[in-house]
Amino acid sequence: MLKGIAASSGVTIAKVYKYETPAINVERKDAESTTELEKFNQAVEQSIKDIEIIKNKAQGRLSDEELAIFDAHLMVAQDPALADEVKNMITSDNCNAEYAVDTVAGNYIAMFESMDDEYMKERAADIKDVTTRIKYHIVGVEMADLSLINEECIIVAHDLTPSDTAQLDKKFAKGFVTEIGGRTSHSAIMARSLEIPAIVGCKGVLEAVKAGDTLVLDALDGEVFINPDKDTIAKYEEIEKNYAEEVLALKAFKDQPSVSVDGHHIELAANIGTPDDVDSVIANGAEGIGLYRTEFLYMNSQTLPTEEDQFVAYKKVLESMNNKRVVVRTLDIGGDKKLPYLPIDPEMNPFLGYRAIRLCLDRTDIFRTQLRALLRASVYGQLCIMFPMIATLDEFNSAKAIFEEEKAKLIKEGVAVADNIQVGLMIEIPAAAVLADQFAKVADFFSIGTNDLIQYSMAADRMSEKVSYLYQPFNPSILRLIKMTIDGAHKEGKWAGMCGEMAGEPDAISVLMGLGLDEFSMSATSILKARKIANSLSYKEMQELAEKAIQCTTSQEVLDLIHNTVK
Ligand code: PEP
Ligand code: MG
């Protein structure tokens, strides 16, 4: 049995699919042309078939725009000029086919990559992708391909990127385990939005399993059992069944209001990463979207997304939410989130460095494009915009001024823009929490990002398993910062929400309600349970609980207090 971090709740039992592509060595060898030409032709045909299968499978799951990538790949695979060059090299140089493909493709890739035009640069990535597939077919090594999975399995990988997870078909991918990551890392957040059980930070799992092993994935307790005995399997089948029943029973809370027994209403909203997540948001009875992490739009793209690309995505989310509140966060890149096409100079402490609003206030071209797209989309719903990683009032005021400038420009151009857009900020840096009463005079709302607020308050990297004991949402110091933020907002008649992972923790609902938090935004799958809890609490008692909690000395003391008060 291996231990990891339960990142997305559930239990599942299935065979292992190891997601790792073996490296192939491409060296020049003398070879007989006819055989090599035959190998090349077959590899091209096979690659075309692969791409068509991947495209068909993705239909319905991906947008037309995303599907167009596969058409571009088919064009490369069928490109006569590229094929002729490879064939000429095979015959004139008497070399092996994979070497000819590698050389010819290498020249094209270098040429496209050196171009200034973003569209042309993207073509380099297409050529690389397709010709790699052709090379693997020539040498007869199977490429790992998540979208080609057609049997029920549990994926075991070192890590999964957002684009990897986007390819997963829930019909077959029953869950996943990765070697790295924590509860607030990206793969964890994506797993929750996919609603499949997942364990992250499970060191050594790749080495411990082989393809076809049976795994029991207990993503309630973060345990992975490899080839367990019959009794263990039977035990977990029972747990899986009970969990499924519990999830089903929670559906009764879907259309209920989120209100305490003494009539205090809170808003339960959902966090999303892509417009496709909205289905689950609605299915789980969310009252709005409290955090749309727009960086996935940038991370799943090969170049900076255009104003139009962004407009389409934002409009889709706003329209599908049917006038419920949608809080969109502007680009939060840097730290652990990198864009291959936007290199950032290496820094000693990237989490404390050039990121999020700091980058946007420097690269105002990127920022303005996003704000324009948001402003244009604003007429399709109830939009709130928030800036990430704000440390000072000057930063907030500068960002807001740029927003106002773009708004004025659009109105002058005759473009319709909503006049009720709220502009707020994330409270992720202790300096902002301490000065919340001042921020509340200029901002429309706050959303507390506890994932970062805790790491900065405790000076403990959220990605590091070694210091994860310091990730203490219930530490009274964190509760006091949360209280300052909420009180600061309320003093000016503004609302305060929370979109860090703490908002969806069952144990935290009581104390956060008592502190007066107005909006709780969490992964969609946590909402019904949160509502069940909220509906069972008394606001008056929770206020008393919160008063006591902030006077506690340790995290454990707070947790004991909660467990003794809330049964
Ligand atoms: C947070 O820091 O709590 C937050 C919601 O932002 P992210 O997890 O994307 O950094
Ligand atoms: Mg954050």
Coordinates of C-alpha atoms and ligand atoms in Angstrom, one line a residue:
M1 CA 0.0 0.0 0.0
L2 CA 1.3 3.5 -0.9
K3 CA 0.1 6.7 0.7
G4 CA -0.6 9.9 -1.1
I5 CA -2.8 13.0 -0.8
A6 CA -6.5 12.5 -1.5
A7 CA -7.1 15.1 -4.1
S8 CA -10.6 14.3 -5.5
S9 CA -12.9 12.1 -3.3
G10 CA -14.1 8.7 -4.3
V11 CA -13.1 5.1 -4.4
T12 CA -12.4 3.0 -7.5
I13 CA -10.9 -0.3 -8.6
A14 CA -9.4 -0.9 -12.0
K15 CA -6.3 -1.9 -14.0
V16 CA -3.3 0.3 -14.2
Y17 CA -2.6 2.4 -17.3
K18 CA 1.0 3.7 -17.0
Y19 CA 1.2 7.1 -18.7
E20 CA 4.9 7.4 -19.7
T21 CA 6.2 7.5 -23.2
P22 CA 9.5 5.5 -23.6
A23 CA 12.3 7.6 -25.2
I24 CA 13.4 6.5 -28.6
N25 CA 16.9 6.9 -29.9
V26 CA 17.1 8.3 -33.5
E27 CA 20.5 7.7 -35.0
R28 CA 21.6 7.6 -38.7
K29 CA 22.0 4.1 -40.1
D30 CA 22.7 2.8 -43.6
A31 CA 19.5 1.1 -44.8
E32 CA 17.8 -0.3 -47.9
S33 CA 15.6 2.4 -49.4
T34 CA 12.7 0.2 -50.5
T35 CA 12.1 -1.2 -47.0
E36 CA 12.5 2.2 -45.4
L37 CA 10.1 3.9 -47.9
E38 CA 7.6 1.2 -47.1
K39 CA 8.1 1.7 -43.3
F40 CA 7.6 5.4 -43.8
N41 CA 4.4 5.1 -45.8
Q42 CA 2.9 2.7 -43.3
A43 CA 3.8 4.9 -40.4
V44 CA 2.2 7.9 -42.0
E45 CA -1.0 5.9 -42.7
Q46 CA -1.1 4.7 -39.1
S47 CA -0.6 8.2 -37.8
I48 CA -3.4 9.5 -39.9
K49 CA -5.7 6.8 -38.4
D50 CA -4.5 7.6 -34.8
I51 CA -5.3 11.3 -35.3
E52 CA -8.7 10.6 -36.8
I53 CA -9.5 8.3 -33.8
I54 CA -8.4 10.9 -31.3
K55 CA -10.4 13.6 -33.1
N56 CA -13.6 11.4 -33.2
K57 CA -13.2 10.6 -29.5
A58 CA -12.8 14.3 -28.6
Q59 CA -15.9 15.3 -30.6
G60 CA -18.6 16.5 -28.2
R61 CA -16.0 16.9 -25.4
L62 CA -13.9 19.7 -27.0
S63 CA -15.0 22.9 -28.6
D64 CA -14.8 23.3 -32.4
E65 CA -11.8 25.5 -32.0
E66 CA -10.0 22.8 -30.0
L67 CA -11.0 20.2 -32.5
A68 CA -9.5 22.3 -35.3
I69 CA -6.0 21.3 -33.8
F70 CA -6.6 17.8 -35.1
D71 CA -7.4 19.1 -38.6
A72 CA -4.1 20.9 -38.5
H73 CA -2.4 17.7 -37.5
L74 CA -4.0 15.8 -40.3
M75 CA -2.8 18.4 -42.8
V76 CA 0.7 18.0 -41.6
A77 CA 0.5 14.2 -41.8
Q78 CA -0.8 14.4 -45.3
D79 CA 1.5 17.2 -46.5
P80 CA 3.0 16.1 -49.8
A81 CA 6.0 18.5 -49.6
L82 CA 7.1 17.1 -46.3
A83 CA 6.6 13.5 -47.4
D84 CA 8.6 14.1 -50.6
E85 CA 11.5 15.6 -48.8
V86 CA 11.6 12.6 -46.4
K87 CA 11.4 10.1 -49.3
N88 CA 14.1 11.9 -51.3
M89 CA 16.4 11.8 -48.3
I90 CA 15.8 8.1 -47.8
T91 CA 16.7 7.3 -51.4
S92 CA 19.5 9.7 -52.0
D93 CA 21.2 9.2 -48.6
N94 CA 20.3 5.5 -48.1
C95 CA 19.5 6.2 -44.5
N96 CA 16.9 4.8 -42.1
A97 CA 13.3 6.3 -42.3
E98 CA 13.1 7.6 -38.7
Y99 CA 16.4 9.5 -39.2
A100 CA 15.1 11.1 -42.4
V101 CA 11.8 12.1 -40.7
D102 CA 13.8 13.5 -37.8
T103 CA 16.1 15.6 -40.0
V104 CA 13.5 16.9 -42.4
A105 CA 11.0 17.7 -39.5
G106 CA 13.8 19.3 -37.5
N107 CA 14.5 21.8 -40.3
Y108 CA 10.8 22.7 -40.6
I109 CA 10.4 23.1 -36.9
A110 CA 13.4 25.4 -36.6
M111 CA 12.2 27.5 -39.5
F112 CA 8.7 27.9 -38.1
E113 CA 9.9 28.5 -34.6
S114 CA 12.1 31.4 -35.7
M115 CA 9.2 33.2 -37.4
D116 CA 7.7 36.3 -35.7
D117 CA 4.2 35.4 -36.6
E118 CA 2.4 33.6 -33.7
Y119 CA 0.3 31.5 -36.1
M120 CA 3.4 30.2 -37.9
K121 CA 5.0 29.4 -34.5
E122 CA 2.0 27.2 -33.7
R123 CA 2.7 25.2 -36.8
A124 CA 6.0 24.2 -35.4
A125 CA 4.3 22.5 -32.5
D126 CA 1.9 20.7 -34.9
I127 CA 4.8 19.4 -37.0
K128 CA 6.6 18.3 -33.9
D129 CA 3.6 16.4 -32.6
V130 CA 2.8 14.6 -35.9
T131 CA 6.3 13.7 -36.9
T132 CA 7.0 12.3 -33.4
R133 CA 4.0 10.1 -33.8
I134 CA 5.4 9.0 -37.3
K135 CA 8.8 8.2 -35.8
Y136 CA 7.3 6.1 -33.1
H137 CA 5.4 4.1 -35.6
I138 CA 8.5 3.6 -37.8
V139 CA 10.5 2.1 -34.9
G140 CA 7.5 0.2 -33.6
V141 CA 7.3 1.7 -30.1
E142 CA 3.9 2.5 -28.8
M143 CA 3.3 6.1 -27.7
A144 CA 1.4 6.8 -24.5
D145 CA -1.8 8.5 -25.6
L146 CA -4.5 9.3 -23.0
S147 CA -7.1 9.9 -25.6
L148 CA -6.7 6.5 -27.1
I149 CA -7.6 4.7 -23.9
N150 CA -10.5 2.5 -24.6
E151 CA -10.7 0.3 -21.5
E152 CA -11.6 1.1 -17.9
C153 CA -8.3 2.0 -16.0
I154 CA -6.6 4.0 -13.4
I155 CA -3.9 6.3 -14.9
V156 CA -0.6 6.3 -13.1
A157 CA 1.7 9.2 -14.0
H158 CA 4.5 11.4 -12.7
D159 CA 2.2 14.4 -13.2
L160 CA -0.7 15.3 -15.5
T161 CA -0.9 18.7 -17.1
P162 CA -4.2 20.5 -17.6
S163 CA -4.1 19.5 -21.3
D164 CA -3.5 15.8 -20.3
T165 CA -6.5 15.9 -18.1
A166 CA -8.6 17.6 -20.8
Q167 CA -8.1 14.5 -22.9
L168 CA -9.4 12.1 -20.3
D169 CA -12.6 10.3 -21.1
K170 CA -14.4 9.6 -17.9
K171 CA -16.0 6.5 -19.3
F172 CA -12.6 4.8 -19.3
A173 CA -10.4 6.9 -16.9
K174 CA -11.8 5.8 -13.6
G175 CA -9.3 7.7 -11.6
F176 CA -5.6 8.8 -11.4
V177 CA -2.6 8.7 -9.2
T178 CA 0.4 11.1 -9.7
E179 CA 3.7 11.1 -8.0
I180 CA 3.9 14.9 -7.4
G181 CA 1.6 17.6 -6.3
G182 CA -0.4 18.6 -3.2
R183 CA -4.2 19.2 -2.5
T184 CA -4.0 22.7 -4.0
S185 CA -1.8 21.8 -7.0
H186 CA -3.2 21.9 -10.5
S187 CA -3.7 18.2 -11.2
A188 CA -5.7 18.0 -7.9
I189 CA -7.9 21.0 -8.8
M190 CA -8.5 19.5 -12.3
A191 CA -9.4 16.1 -10.9
R192 CA -12.1 17.6 -8.7
S193 CA -13.6 19.4 -11.7
L194 CA -13.6 16.1 -13.7
E195 CA -15.3 14.4 -10.7
I196 CA -13.0 11.4 -10.8
P197 CA -11.2 10.0 -7.7
A198 CA -7.6 11.1 -7.6
I199 CA -4.5 10.8 -5.4
V200 CA -1.6 13.1 -5.9
G201 CA 1.9 13.3 -4.3
C202 CA 2.1 9.5 -4.2
K203 CA 5.9 9.1 -4.3
G204 CA 7.2 5.9 -5.9
V205 CA 3.9 4.8 -7.5
L206 CA 5.2 4.7 -11.0
E207 CA 8.0 2.4 -10.1
A208 CA 5.8 0.2 -7.9
V209 CA 3.2 -0.6 -10.5
K210 CA 3.3 -2.2 -14.0
A211 CA 0.7 -2.0 -16.7
G212 CA -2.3 -4.3 -16.1
D213 CA -1.8 -4.5 -12.3
T214 CA -5.1 -4.2 -10.3
L215 CA -5.3 -1.0 -8.2
V216 CA -7.6 0.0 -5.4
L217 CA -7.7 3.8 -5.3
D218 CA -9.0 5.0 -2.0
A219 CA -9.2 8.7 -2.6
L220 CA -11.1 9.3 0.6
D221 CA -8.1 8.4 2.7
G222 CA -5.3 8.8 0.1
E223 CA -4.3 5.1 -0.1
V224 CA -3.4 3.1 -3.1
F225 CA -3.4 -0.8 -2.9
I226 CA -1.5 -2.7 -5.6
N227 CA -2.8 -6.1 -6.5
P228 CA -4.7 -6.4 -3.3
D229 CA -6.2 -9.8 -2.0
K230 CA -9.8 -10.7 -2.5
D231 CA -10.9 -9.5 0.9
T232 CA -9.4 -6.0 0.4
I233 CA -11.2 -5.8 -3.0
A234 CA -14.5 -6.9 -1.4
K235 CA -14.0 -4.3 1.4
Y236 CA -13.4 -1.5 -1.1
E237 CA -16.3 -2.5 -3.4
E238 CA -18.5 -2.0 -0.4
I239 CA -16.9 1.4 0.4
E240 CA -17.3 2.4 -3.2
K241 CA -21.0 1.4 -3.1
N242 CA -21.6 3.3 0.1
Y243 CA -19.9 6.4 -1.1
A244 CA -21.9 6.3 -4.3
E245 CA -25.1 6.1 -2.2
E246 CA -24.0 9.0 -0.1
V247 CA -23.3 11.1 -3.2
L248 CA -26.8 10.2 -4.5
A249 CA -28.4 11.1 -1.2
L250 CA -26.8 14.5 -1.3
K251 CA -28.7 15.3 -4.6
A252 CA -31.7 16.1 -2.4
F253 CA -29.9 19.3 -1.5
K254 CA -29.5 20.4 -5.2
D255 CA -32.3 23.0 -5.3
Q256 CA -32.4 23.8 -1.6
P257 CA -31.4 27.3 -0.4
S258 CA -28.2 27.5 1.6
V259 CA -29.6 28.8 4.8
S260 CA -28.9 28.1 8.5
V261 CA -31.6 26.8 10.8
D262 CA -32.1 30.4 12.1
G263 CA -32.4 31.9 8.6
H264 CA -28.9 33.2 7.8
H265 CA -28.2 32.8 4.1
I266 CA -24.8 32.1 2.6
E267 CA -23.9 31.8 -1.1
L268 CA -22.4 28.5 -2.2
A269 CA -20.6 29.0 -5.5
A270 CA -18.2 26.9 -7.6
N271 CA -14.6 27.2 -8.9
I272 CA -14.0 26.5 -12.5
G273 CA -11.0 26.3 -14.9
T274 CA -12.7 26.1 -18.3
P275 CA -16.2 26.8 -19.7
D276 CA -16.7 23.0 -20.0
D277 CA -16.8 22.8 -16.1
V278 CA -20.1 24.8 -16.1
D279 CA -22.2 21.6 -16.6
S280 CA -21.0 20.2 -13.3
V281 CA -21.5 23.6 -11.6
I282 CA -25.2 23.5 -12.6
A283 CA -25.6 19.8 -11.9
N284 CA -24.4 20.4 -8.4
G285 CA -26.7 23.3 -7.6
A286 CA -24.2 26.1 -7.3
E287 CA -25.6 29.6 -6.8
G288 CA -22.9 31.2 -8.9
I289 CA -19.2 30.9 -10.0
G290 CA -16.9 32.3 -7.3
L291 CA -13.7 31.8 -9.2
Y292 CA -13.0 31.3 -12.9
R293 CA -9.3 30.6 -13.1
T294 CA -8.7 32.1 -16.6
E295 CA -5.0 31.0 -16.7
F296 CA -6.1 27.5 -18.1
L297 CA -7.3 29.3 -21.2
Y298 CA -3.7 30.5 -21.6
M299 CA -2.1 27.3 -20.5
N300 CA -4.1 25.1 -22.9
S301 CA -3.1 27.3 -25.8
Q302 CA 0.2 27.4 -27.9
T303 CA 0.2 31.2 -28.0
L304 CA -1.4 34.0 -26.1
P305 CA -5.2 33.6 -26.6
T306 CA -6.6 36.5 -28.7
E307 CA -9.3 38.9 -27.5
E308 CA -11.8 37.0 -29.6
D309 CA -10.8 33.5 -28.2
Q310 CA -11.3 34.9 -24.7
F311 CA -14.5 36.7 -25.5
V312 CA -16.0 33.4 -26.7
A313 CA -15.0 31.6 -23.5
Y314 CA -16.2 34.3 -21.1
K315 CA -19.5 34.8 -23.0
K316 CA -20.2 31.0 -22.9
V317 CA -19.7 30.9 -19.1
L318 CA -21.8 34.0 -18.5
E319 CA -24.6 32.8 -20.7
S320 CA -24.7 29.3 -19.3
M321 CA -24.9 30.7 -15.8
N322 CA -28.1 32.4 -16.6
N323 CA -27.6 35.7 -14.8
K324 CA -26.1 34.2 -11.7
R325 CA -23.0 35.9 -10.4
V326 CA -19.7 34.9 -12.2
V327 CA -16.4 36.0 -10.7
V328 CA -13.6 36.0 -13.2
R329 CA -10.1 36.2 -12.1
T330 CA -7.7 38.0 -14.4
L331 CA -4.5 36.1 -15.5
D332 CA -2.7 34.5 -12.5
I333 CA 0.5 33.2 -14.2
G334 CA 3.9 32.7 -12.6
G335 CA 4.8 30.7 -9.5
D336 CA 4.0 27.1 -10.5
K337 CA 1.9 28.1 -13.6
K338 CA 4.1 28.7 -16.6
L339 CA 3.4 29.5 -20.2
P340 CA 5.8 28.0 -22.7
Y341 CA 5.4 30.9 -25.1
L342 CA 5.9 33.6 -22.4
P343 CA 9.3 32.9 -20.8
I344 CA 10.0 34.5 -17.4
D345 CA 13.5 35.0 -16.2
P346 CA 14.4 32.4 -13.6
E347 CA 14.0 33.7 -10.0
M348 CA 15.1 32.4 -6.6
N349 CA 11.5 32.4 -5.3
P350 CA 9.1 32.3 -8.2
F351 CA 6.1 32.2 -5.8
L352 CA 7.3 35.5 -4.4
G353 CA 8.3 36.9 -7.7
Y354 CA 7.1 38.2 -11.0
R355 CA 3.6 36.8 -11.3
A356 CA -0.1 37.5 -11.5
I357 CA -1.0 41.2 -11.2
R358 CA 2.7 42.1 -11.0
L359 CA 3.2 40.6 -14.5
C360 CA -0.1 42.1 -15.8
L361 CA 0.8 45.6 -14.6
D362 CA 4.1 45.2 -16.5
R363 CA 2.7 43.5 -19.6
T364 CA -0.3 45.8 -19.9
D365 CA -0.7 44.6 -23.5
I366 CA -1.7 41.1 -22.2
F367 CA -3.8 42.6 -19.4
R368 CA -5.7 45.0 -21.7
T369 CA -6.6 42.3 -24.1
Q370 CA -8.1 40.2 -21.3
L371 CA -10.0 43.2 -19.9
R372 CA -11.5 44.1 -23.3
A373 CA -12.6 40.5 -23.8
L374 CA -14.3 40.5 -20.3
L375 CA -15.9 43.9 -20.9
R376 CA -17.3 42.8 -24.2
A377 CA -18.7 39.6 -22.6
S378 CA -20.2 41.5 -19.6
V379 CA -23.5 42.1 -21.3
Y380 CA -24.2 38.4 -21.3
G381 CA -24.6 37.9 -17.5
Q382 CA -23.6 39.2 -14.1
L383 CA -19.9 39.7 -14.3
C384 CA -17.5 40.4 -11.4
I385 CA -13.8 40.8 -12.1
M386 CA -11.0 40.3 -9.6
F387 CA -7.3 40.8 -9.6
P388 CA -5.0 38.1 -8.1
M389 CA -2.1 38.6 -5.7
I390 CA -2.8 42.2 -4.8
A391 CA -0.3 43.4 -2.1
T392 CA -0.9 47.2 -2.1
L393 CA -3.6 49.7 -2.7
D394 CA -1.5 51.2 -5.5
E395 CA -1.6 47.9 -7.4
F396 CA -5.3 47.7 -7.1
N397 CA -5.9 51.3 -8.1
S398 CA -3.6 50.9 -11.1
A399 CA -5.3 47.7 -12.3
K400 CA -8.7 49.3 -11.8
A401 CA -7.6 52.4 -13.7
I402 CA -6.6 50.3 -16.7
F403 CA -10.0 48.5 -16.5
E404 CA -11.7 51.9 -16.5
E405 CA -9.6 53.1 -19.5
E406 CA -10.5 50.0 -21.6
K407 CA -14.2 50.4 -20.6
A408 CA -14.2 54.0 -21.7
K409 CA -12.5 53.1 -25.0
L410 CA -15.0 50.4 -25.8
I411 CA -18.0 52.6 -25.0
K412 CA -16.4 55.3 -27.3
E413 CA -16.1 52.6 -30.0
G414 CA -19.8 52.0 -29.6
V415 CA -19.4 48.5 -28.0
A416 CA -22.1 47.5 -25.5
V417 CA -20.7 47.1 -21.9
A418 CA -22.6 46.3 -18.8
D419 CA -22.7 49.1 -16.2
N420 CA -23.0 46.9 -13.2
I421 CA -19.6 45.0 -13.3
Q422 CA -18.1 44.7 -9.8
V423 CA -14.4 45.0 -9.5
G424 CA -12.7 43.3 -6.5
L425 CA -9.5 41.6 -5.5
M426 CA -8.2 38.4 -4.1
I427 CA -7.0 38.5 -0.5
E428 CA -4.0 36.2 -0.8
I429 CA -1.2 38.3 0.7
P430 CA -1.3 39.0 4.5
A431 CA -0.6 42.7 3.8
A432 CA -3.9 43.0 1.9
A433 CA -5.8 41.2 4.7
V434 CA -4.4 43.5 7.3
L435 CA -5.4 46.6 5.3
A436 CA -8.8 45.2 4.2
D437 CA -10.7 48.1 5.7
Q438 CA -8.8 50.4 3.4
F439 CA -9.2 48.2 0.3
A440 CA -12.9 48.0 1.0
K441 CA -13.3 51.7 0.3
V442 CA -12.2 51.2 -3.3
A443 CA -13.1 47.6 -4.1
D444 CA -16.6 46.1 -4.6
F445 CA -15.8 42.8 -3.0
F446 CA -13.1 40.5 -1.7
S447 CA -12.4 36.8 -2.3
I448 CA -10.0 35.2 0.1
G449 CA -7.5 32.9 -1.6
T450 CA -6.5 30.7 1.3
N451 CA -4.2 28.4 -0.7
D452 CA -1.8 31.3 -1.1
L453 CA -2.8 33.3 2.0
I454 CA -1.8 30.3 4.2
Q455 CA 1.5 29.7 2.3
Y456 CA 2.5 33.4 2.7
S457 CA 1.3 33.6 6.3
M458 CA 3.1 30.5 7.4
A459 CA 6.1 31.0 5.0
A460 CA 5.5 27.4 3.8
D461 CA 5.6 26.5 0.1
R462 CA 2.2 25.0 -0.9
M463 CA 3.9 22.6 -3.3
S464 CA 6.3 21.1 -0.8
E465 CA 5.2 17.8 0.9
K466 CA 7.9 18.3 3.5
V467 CA 6.4 21.5 5.0
S468 CA 2.8 20.5 4.4
Y469 CA 2.2 20.3 8.2
L470 CA 2.3 24.1 8.1
Y471 CA -0.7 24.2 5.8
Q472 CA -3.0 25.0 8.7
P473 CA -6.3 26.6 7.6
F474 CA -7.6 26.4 11.2
N475 CA -4.6 28.1 12.8
P476 CA -6.0 31.0 14.8
S477 CA -3.6 33.4 13.0
I478 CA -5.3 32.5 9.6
L479 CA -8.8 32.8 11.2
R480 CA -7.9 36.3 12.4
L481 CA -6.7 37.3 9.0
I482 CA -10.0 36.0 7.6
K483 CA -11.9 37.9 10.2
M484 CA -10.1 41.2 9.4
T485 CA -10.9 40.7 5.7
I486 CA -14.6 40.0 6.3
D487 CA -15.0 42.8 8.9
G488 CA -13.2 45.2 6.6
A489 CA -15.6 44.5 3.8
H490 CA -18.7 44.7 5.9
K491 CA -17.7 48.0 7.4
E492 CA -18.0 49.5 3.9
G493 CA -21.1 47.5 3.0
K494 CA -19.2 45.2 0.6
W495 CA -19.3 41.4 0.4
A496 CA -16.5 38.9 1.2
G497 CA -16.1 35.5 -0.3
M498 CA -13.5 32.7 -0.2
C499 CA -12.3 30.7 -3.2
G500 CA -9.3 28.9 -1.7
E501 CA -9.7 25.2 -0.9
M502 CA -10.6 25.9 2.7
A503 CA -14.1 27.2 1.6
G504 CA -15.1 23.6 0.7
E505 CA -13.7 21.9 3.8
P506 CA -16.6 20.4 5.7
D507 CA -15.0 21.3 9.1
A508 CA -14.5 24.9 8.0
I509 CA -18.1 25.8 7.1
S510 CA -19.1 26.3 10.7
V511 CA -16.4 28.7 11.7
L512 CA -16.4 30.6 8.4
M513 CA -20.2 31.1 8.7
G514 CA -19.7 32.3 12.2
L515 CA -17.0 34.8 11.0
G516 CA -19.6 36.2 8.6
L517 CA -18.3 34.9 5.3
D518 CA -20.9 35.8 2.6
E519 CA -19.8 33.5 -0.2
F520 CA -18.1 30.1 -0.3
S521 CA -16.6 29.1 -3.6
M522 CA -15.4 25.5 -4.0
S523 CA -15.1 22.6 -6.4
A524 CA -18.5 21.8 -7.7
T525 CA -18.5 18.4 -6.2
S526 CA -18.2 19.8 -2.6
I527 CA -21.2 22.0 -2.8
L528 CA -24.0 19.6 -1.9
K529 CA -22.2 18.4 1.2
A530 CA -21.4 22.0 2.2
R531 CA -25.1 22.9 1.8
K532 CA -26.2 19.9 3.9
I533 CA -23.8 21.1 6.7
A534 CA -24.9 24.8 6.4
N535 CA -28.5 23.9 6.6
S536 CA -27.9 22.1 9.9
L537 CA -26.1 24.9 11.7
S538 CA -27.3 27.8 13.8
Y539 CA -25.8 31.1 12.8
K540 CA -26.0 32.4 16.3
E541 CA -24.1 29.4 17.7
M542 CA -21.5 29.6 14.9
Q543 CA -20.9 33.3 15.8
E544 CA -20.1 32.2 19.4
L545 CA -18.0 29.4 18.0
A546 CA -16.0 31.8 15.8
E547 CA -15.5 34.2 18.8
K548 CA -13.9 31.3 20.8
A549 CA -11.9 30.0 17.8
I550 CA -10.0 33.2 17.3
Q551 CA -9.0 33.1 21.0
C552 CA -7.5 29.6 20.6
T553 CA -3.8 29.0 20.6
T554 CA -3.4 26.2 18.0
S555 CA -5.0 24.7 15.0
Q556 CA -5.7 21.5 16.9
E557 CA -7.5 23.5 19.6
V558 CA -9.7 25.1 17.0
L559 CA -10.5 21.7 15.4
D560 CA -11.3 20.2 18.8
L561 CA -13.6 23.2 19.5
I562 CA -15.4 22.7 16.1
H563 CA -15.8 18.9 16.6
N564 CA -17.2 19.4 20.1
T565 CA -19.7 22.1 19.0
V566 CA -20.8 20.7 15.6
K567 CA -22.0 17.2 15.9
Ligands
PEP1 C1 -5.8 30.7 -3.7 O1 -4.6 31.1 -3.7 O2 -6.4 30.3 -2.7 C2 -6.5 30.6 -5.0 C3 -7.8 30.3 -5.0 O3 -5.8 30.7 -6.1 P1 -4.9 29.6 -6.8 O4 -5.1 28.3 -6.0 O5 -5.3 29.5 -8.2 O6 -3.5 30.1 -6.5
MG2 MG -3.7 32.0 -5.4

